[in-house]
Coordinates of C-alpha atoms in Angstrom, one line a residue:
M1 CA 102.9 231.1 -62.3
K2 CA 101.0 229.6 -59.4
V3 CA 102.4 226.8 -57.3
I4 CA 99.9 224.5 -55.4
C5 CA 101.0 221.8 -53.1
V6 CA 98.6 218.9 -52.4
S7 CA 99.2 217.2 -49.1
G8 CA 97.4 214.8 -46.8
T9 CA 97.6 211.5 -45.1
P10 CA 98.5 208.6 -47.4
G11 CA 95.3 207.2 -48.9
T12 CA 93.2 210.4 -48.7
G13 CA 93.2 211.0 -52.5
K14 CA 96.1 213.4 -53.0
T15 CA 97.3 211.8 -56.3
T16 CA 93.9 211.4 -57.8
L17 CA 93.0 215.0 -57.0
S18 CA 96.4 216.4 -58.0
K19 CA 96.4 214.7 -61.5
K20 CA 92.8 215.8 -62.2
L21 CA 93.5 219.3 -61.0
A22 CA 96.7 219.6 -63.0
K23 CA 94.9 218.4 -66.2
E24 CA 91.9 220.7 -65.8
L25 CA 94.0 223.8 -64.8
D26 CA 96.7 223.0 -67.3
Y27 CA 99.3 222.9 -64.6
Y28 CA 102.5 220.8 -64.6
Y29 CA 102.2 217.8 -62.3
I30 CA 105.1 216.9 -60.0
D31 CA 105.1 213.6 -58.2
V32 CA 107.5 214.0 -55.3
N33 CA 108.1 210.3 -55.0
N34 CA 109.7 210.5 -58.5
I35 CA 111.9 213.4 -57.3
I36 CA 112.9 211.4 -54.2
S37 CA 113.9 208.4 -56.4
R38 CA 115.5 210.4 -59.2
Y39 CA 117.7 212.5 -56.9
K40 CA 118.4 209.7 -54.4
L41 CA 116.9 211.6 -51.4
V42 CA 116.2 208.5 -49.3
E43 CA 118.5 208.6 -46.3
G44 CA 117.7 205.1 -45.0
Y45 CA 115.0 202.7 -44.1
D46 CA 112.9 202.5 -40.9
R47 CA 112.4 198.8 -40.4
K48 CA 110.0 199.2 -37.6
R49 CA 107.7 201.5 -39.6
K50 CA 108.6 199.8 -42.9
T51 CA 109.1 203.1 -44.6
K52 CA 111.8 205.1 -46.4
V53 CA 113.4 207.9 -44.5
V54 CA 113.6 211.2 -46.5
D55 CA 115.6 214.2 -45.5
I56 CA 113.0 217.0 -45.7
A57 CA 115.6 219.7 -45.9
K58 CA 117.3 218.1 -48.9
L59 CA 113.9 217.4 -50.5
N60 CA 112.8 221.0 -50.0
K61 CA 116.0 222.3 -51.5
K62 CA 115.5 220.2 -54.6
L63 CA 111.8 221.2 -55.0
I64 CA 112.6 224.9 -54.4
K65 CA 115.3 224.7 -57.2
I66 CA 112.7 223.2 -59.6
I67 CA 110.1 225.9 -58.6
L68 CA 112.5 228.7 -59.0
F69 CA 113.6 227.4 -62.4
F70 CA 110.0 227.5 -63.6
K71 CA 109.2 230.8 -61.9
K72 CA 112.1 232.4 -63.7
Y73 CA 110.0 232.2 -66.8
N74 CA 106.4 233.2 -67.4
F75 CA 105.5 229.7 -68.2
I76 CA 107.2 226.3 -68.5
G77 CA 107.1 226.4 -72.2
D78 CA 109.4 229.5 -72.3
A79 CA 111.8 227.8 -69.9
L80 CA 112.0 224.6 -71.8
L81 CA 112.3 226.3 -75.2
S82 CA 114.9 228.9 -74.1
R83 CA 118.5 228.5 -75.5
Q84 CA 119.8 228.4 -71.9
T85 CA 117.9 225.2 -71.2
S86 CA 120.1 222.3 -72.0
K87 CA 119.1 218.7 -72.7
K88 CA 120.8 217.8 -69.4
T89 CA 118.5 220.2 -67.6
L90 CA 115.4 218.7 -69.2
N91 CA 116.6 215.3 -68.2
K92 CA 117.2 216.4 -64.6
L93 CA 113.6 217.7 -64.5
N94 CA 112.3 214.5 -66.0
I95 CA 110.7 216.4 -68.9
T96 CA 110.2 215.0 -72.4
K97 CA 109.8 217.0 -75.6
N98 CA 106.1 216.0 -75.6
Q99 CA 105.7 217.9 -72.3
I100 CA 107.0 221.2 -73.7
K101 CA 104.0 223.4 -73.7
K102 CA 102.5 226.4 -71.9
Y103 CA 101.6 225.4 -68.3
K104 CA 99.9 227.9 -66.1
G105 CA 101.4 226.6 -62.8
I106 CA 102.7 223.6 -60.9
I107 CA 100.9 221.0 -58.7
I108 CA 103.2 219.3 -56.2
D109 CA 101.8 216.0 -55.0
S110 CA 103.1 214.6 -51.7
H111 CA 102.3 214.1 -48.0
L112 CA 105.6 216.0 -47.5
S113 CA 104.8 219.0 -49.8
H114 CA 103.3 221.1 -47.0
Y115 CA 106.9 221.3 -45.5
L116 CA 107.9 223.7 -48.3
P117 CA 108.3 227.3 -47.1
K118 CA 105.2 229.5 -47.6
K119 CA 107.1 231.9 -49.9
Y120 CA 107.2 229.3 -52.6
I121 CA 103.6 228.0 -52.3
D122 CA 100.5 230.0 -53.4
L123 CA 98.0 227.4 -51.9
C124 CA 98.2 224.2 -49.9
I125 CA 95.4 221.8 -50.5
V126 CA 95.0 219.2 -47.8
T127 CA 93.0 216.1 -48.6
K128 CA 90.9 214.5 -45.8
C129 CA 89.0 211.3 -45.6
G130 CA 86.6 209.6 -43.2
I131 CA 88.4 207.1 -41.0
D132 CA 86.3 204.1 -42.1
E133 CA 86.9 204.9 -45.8
L134 CA 90.6 205.6 -45.2
N135 CA 90.9 202.2 -43.5
K136 CA 89.4 200.5 -46.5
R137 CA 91.6 202.4 -48.9
L138 CA 94.8 201.6 -47.0
K139 CA 93.9 197.9 -46.7
K140 CA 93.2 197.9 -50.5
K141 CA 96.7 199.4 -51.0
R142 CA 98.0 196.5 -48.8
F143 CA 99.5 198.6 -46.1
Y144 CA 100.5 196.5 -43.1
K145 CA 98.5 196.7 -39.9
D146 CA 100.8 199.1 -37.9
K147 CA 101.2 201.4 -40.9
I148 CA 97.4 201.6 -41.3
K149 CA 97.1 202.4 -37.6
E150 CA 99.7 205.1 -37.9
N151 CA 98.0 206.7 -40.9
L152 CA 94.6 206.6 -39.3
Q153 CA 96.0 208.3 -36.2
A154 CA 97.6 210.9 -38.4
E155 CA 94.3 211.6 -40.0
I156 CA 92.4 211.7 -36.7
F157 CA 94.8 214.3 -35.4
D158 CA 95.0 216.3 -38.6
I159 CA 98.8 216.1 -38.8
C160 CA 99.2 217.3 -42.4
Y161 CA 96.6 220.1 -41.9
N162 CA 98.2 221.3 -38.6
E163 CA 101.7 221.2 -40.0
A164 CA 100.5 223.2 -43.1
L165 CA 99.0 225.8 -40.8
H166 CA 102.3 225.8 -38.8
Q167 CA 104.1 226.6 -42.0
K168 CA 101.6 229.5 -42.4
H169 CA 100.3 228.2 -45.7
E170 CA 96.9 229.3 -47.1
V171 CA 95.1 226.0 -46.7
L172 CA 92.1 224.6 -48.5
V173 CA 90.7 221.3 -47.1
I174 CA 89.0 218.9 -49.5
D175 CA 87.1 215.9 -48.1
T176 CA 87.5 213.0 -50.5
T177 CA 85.5 210.4 -48.5
K178 CA 82.8 210.3 -51.1
G179 CA 84.9 211.5 -54.0
F180 CA 85.1 215.2 -55.0
N181 CA 83.7 217.4 -57.7
I182 CA 86.6 218.8 -59.8
N183 CA 84.5 221.5 -61.3
S184 CA 83.5 222.7 -57.8
L185 CA 87.1 222.7 -56.7
I186 CA 88.2 224.7 -59.8
H187 CA 85.4 227.2 -59.1
K188 CA 86.8 227.6 -55.5
L189 CA 90.2 228.2 -56.9
G190 CA 88.8 231.0 -59.1
G191 CA 89.4 229.0 -62.4

């Protein structure tokens, strides 16, 4: 089972790419924001930056637990249908009966996903976007002025990309400025 994390500066197209890729590859989609909320991983609130503070170590521990649970089985359907899997476990993983099927892998969607250790991730996709387009997207999302500036700087300095390299991930960069071709991406992934 492959595990792909999709990272990048907020507004660069991570979620759009992740959801389309998960659907086309038949991978299970994990929205890290849901994991953070569900497991109460917010440590506080940074008023100056108007953002939640997340303990990366605790987040990674939870994500690794989820990855290992699914890797224990050949595919998620086996894990979910096994007698060892309780209703409580399914609830913890936020999985419904309708989602019990054979998935070929996992897509982890978050600008924090590249912090996961290399040994748990087969590929790290980093989404990039032109600065003018990113500025438009962030304004459309109603980010406040300082947060837009912070995210534009993160994109200019390739923060997510450089941190992913620092983690020694195999990195694939996808520019979403003018959209992206999902079929071309799947071809690059060997699918």
